[in-house]
Amino acid sequence: MAKNIVAWREENGPFSSRKQLQKVDKLGKKVYEQCAGFLRVPESEELLDNTAVHPESYEVAKDLLCLCGCTEADLKNGRIPALLQQLDAGQLEQLAGQLKVGLPTLRDIAAELKKPGRDPRDELPAPLLRTDILSIEDLREGMELQGTVRNVIDFGAFVDIGVHQDGLVHISQICDRFIRHPSDAVKVGDIVTVWVLGVDPGKKRISLTMKKPAAGQKKE
């Protein structure tokens, strides 16, 4: 389905709204309901299309803005009234009853309205990158590093170690126990400790392991 979305975009240009996703091949109503809240459309005229607010909750979100004396223009320009910023648990519970929506849902909507267009990954803790490692040429076999898991695929995980080229941890190097898929042990955003197995600057390939070297093995 992701490939279908990309193919549609390559053929027709950027999406202009979330609703337009329904034009993608095989992306029917049910799939749209499941994925819409995870996809952002910054170019859309509907500001909420660039938030995690689900289209089914747009009306509630706009009602909340209205009750807080806020307009969509305020939201777009980053002028969020203090009332929306300072909503406490008691006020949210009262508003949830008034808007006839569940409290957890309203809490999530309020969080999105406070920071429209935010990338949730920005809130993840940053790894402690080594200041002496700036490029792939600085890497040496056995070096111990920290990094962030950027992608998990069938045969391993790609880790950002701060050298502008992600390193690959093969599935066999993720942990000592047997796993059927890398996602059984790691997920995108995880901060992990890795050791350099090999480096090929010419091909821009970095091989990493998450298995701690045994005592006596080369490490830096």
XYZ file of C-alpha atoms in Angstrom:
220
model
C 0.000 0.000 0.000
C 2.874 2.372 0.798
C 4.290 1.646 -2.658
C 0.905 2.453 -4.206
C 0.828 5.805 -2.378
C 4.317 6.694 -3.606
C 3.466 5.570 -7.148
C 0.352 7.771 -7.187
C 2.381 10.745 -5.942
C 5.076 10.219 -8.560
C 2.447 10.115 -11.316
C 0.150 12.901 -10.091
C 2.315 15.134 -7.931
C 2.038 15.967 -4.206
C -1.201 15.197 -2.383
C -3.327 18.276 -1.763
C -5.403 16.735 1.052
C -5.866 13.591 3.092
C -9.107 12.864 1.244
C -7.100 12.566 -1.948
C -5.460 9.444 -0.538
C -8.666 7.614 -1.348
C -7.795 7.931 -5.040
C -4.825 5.618 -4.535
C -5.238 2.142 -6.010
C -6.657 -0.328 -3.458
C -6.788 2.307 -0.687
C -10.443 1.893 0.201
C -12.560 3.345 2.968
C -11.434 0.864 5.615
C -7.727 1.298 4.875
C -8.178 5.073 4.812
C -9.766 4.970 8.272
C -6.799 2.962 9.575
C -3.968 4.999 8.048
C -5.222 8.605 7.706
C -4.153 9.687 11.181
C -0.575 8.538 10.546
C -0.095 10.366 7.239
C 0.674 14.095 7.069
C -0.187 16.375 4.150
C 1.608 19.706 4.825
C 0.406 21.150 1.500
C -3.279 20.717 2.368
C -5.546 23.712 2.883
C -7.036 21.768 5.790
C -4.578 22.511 8.595
C -5.539 19.388 10.518
C -4.288 17.252 7.619
C -0.791 18.005 8.925
C -1.481 16.686 12.428
C -2.149 13.301 14.017
C -5.810 14.261 14.498
C -7.895 11.700 12.604
C -10.376 13.060 10.052
C -13.188 11.525 12.115
C -12.204 13.906 14.926
C -11.842 17.097 12.866
C -15.212 18.412 14.009
C -14.313 17.841 17.664
C -10.923 19.511 17.162
C -12.515 22.578 15.584
C -15.127 22.760 18.345
C -12.329 22.635 20.924
C -10.530 25.478 19.153
C -13.740 27.496 19.159
C -14.359 26.909 22.869
C -10.805 28.076 23.586
C -11.250 31.234 21.530
C -8.864 30.050 18.850
C -9.208 30.078 15.071
C -7.505 27.881 12.492
C -5.579 30.968 11.385
C -4.201 31.305 14.926
C -3.161 27.671 14.795
C -1.464 28.073 11.430
C 0.465 31.134 12.588
C 1.470 29.559 15.895
C -0.606 31.965 17.987
C -2.138 29.477 20.379
C -4.225 31.184 23.094
C -3.052 30.591 26.638
C -6.385 28.925 27.439
C -5.603 26.007 25.120
C -2.040 25.748 26.449
C -3.150 25.749 30.080
C -5.996 23.222 29.935
C -5.691 20.960 32.956
C -7.076 17.466 33.464
C -10.249 18.745 35.122
C -11.016 21.167 32.312
C -10.358 18.534 29.671
C -12.702 16.123 31.440
C -15.427 18.780 31.505
C -14.869 19.618 27.835
C -14.924 15.929 26.923
C -18.419 15.679 28.338
C -19.473 18.879 26.600
C -18.096 17.712 23.246
C -19.324 14.143 23.770
C -15.939 12.550 23.151
C -13.712 10.262 25.207
C -11.179 11.952 27.493
C -8.142 10.103 26.030
C -9.173 11.172 22.531
C -9.631 14.799 23.576
C -6.296 14.759 25.401
C -4.559 13.563 22.216
C -6.352 16.184 20.117
C -5.362 18.976 22.505
C -1.714 17.839 22.415
C -1.733 17.963 18.609
C -3.352 21.390 18.486
C -0.687 22.774 20.782
C 2.050 21.651 18.376
C 0.549 21.298 14.889
C 2.798 19.563 12.397
C 5.114 18.229 15.102
C 7.266 15.193 14.452
C 6.865 12.816 17.412
C 10.426 11.579 16.845
C 11.713 14.990 17.946
C 10.684 14.079 21.506
C 12.851 10.966 21.586
C 16.082 11.191 23.603
C 19.138 11.817 21.467
C 22.021 9.326 21.484
C 25.381 10.368 22.929
C 27.381 10.709 19.719
C 31.168 10.681 19.884
C 32.662 14.062 19.017
C 35.724 12.446 17.446
C 33.613 10.490 14.919
C 32.393 12.845 12.197
C 32.639 10.840 8.981
C 32.808 7.261 7.768
C 36.595 7.623 7.418
C 36.864 8.083 11.214
C 35.384 4.657 11.940
C 37.547 1.742 12.992
C 36.705 -1.905 13.575
C 35.722 -2.548 17.184
C 34.639 1.026 17.987
C 31.779 1.275 20.480
C 29.120 3.827 19.513
C 25.594 4.900 20.295
C 23.028 5.435 17.588
C 19.362 5.674 16.695
C 17.478 2.961 14.833
C 16.191 4.652 11.654
C 14.738 1.723 9.755
C 13.885 -1.912 10.436
C 13.790 -4.298 7.479
C 13.530 -8.062 7.017
C 17.273 -8.718 7.202
C 18.328 -6.178 9.820
C 18.176 -2.616 11.122
C 19.804 0.595 9.941
C 21.326 2.714 12.704
C 22.286 6.399 12.540
C 25.641 6.779 14.309
C 26.239 10.406 13.310
C 28.451 10.000 10.240
C 25.881 10.867 7.540
C 25.671 7.204 6.526
C 23.551 4.709 8.438
C 25.181 1.454 9.455
C 23.536 -1.948 9.044
C 23.052 -4.354 11.920
C 22.310 -7.710 10.275
C 19.555 -9.747 11.943
C 22.222 -12.230 13.076
C 24.027 -9.410 14.914
C 21.066 -7.906 16.782
C 20.997 -10.195 19.813
C 22.202 -13.553 21.074
C 18.759 -15.175 21.099
C 16.923 -16.373 17.996
C 14.510 -13.849 16.479
C 12.294 -14.323 13.441
C 12.385 -10.662 12.488
C 14.479 -7.661 13.614
C 11.288 -5.988 14.874
C 11.147 -8.661 17.574
C 14.103 -6.919 19.241
C 14.293 -3.312 17.995
C 12.028 -0.585 16.662
C 12.473 2.738 14.907
C 13.608 5.401 17.371
C 15.406 3.050 19.761
C 18.723 4.300 21.137
C 21.161 1.389 20.874
C 24.806 0.633 21.582
C 26.667 -0.837 18.629
C 30.183 -1.949 17.712
C 31.771 -1.537 14.284
C 32.314 -4.843 12.475
C 33.579 -3.434 9.214
C 33.779 -0.276 7.097
C 33.927 0.204 3.333
C 34.249 3.966 2.662
C 34.302 3.427 -1.107
C 30.904 1.729 -1.140
C 29.703 3.733 1.877
C 28.900 0.582 3.797
C 29.097 0.231 7.561
C 28.574 -3.132 9.249
C 27.577 -3.001 12.910
C 26.763 -5.416 15.694
C 24.685 -5.020 18.830
C 26.375 -8.012 20.429
C 28.904 -6.895 23.022
C 32.389 -8.168 22.094
C 33.723 -10.887 24.358
C 36.547 -10.027 26.741
C 39.812 -9.826 24.847
C 38.237 -8.940 21.522
C 39.339 -5.724 19.848
C 37.255 -2.722 20.805
C 37.733 1.040 21.153
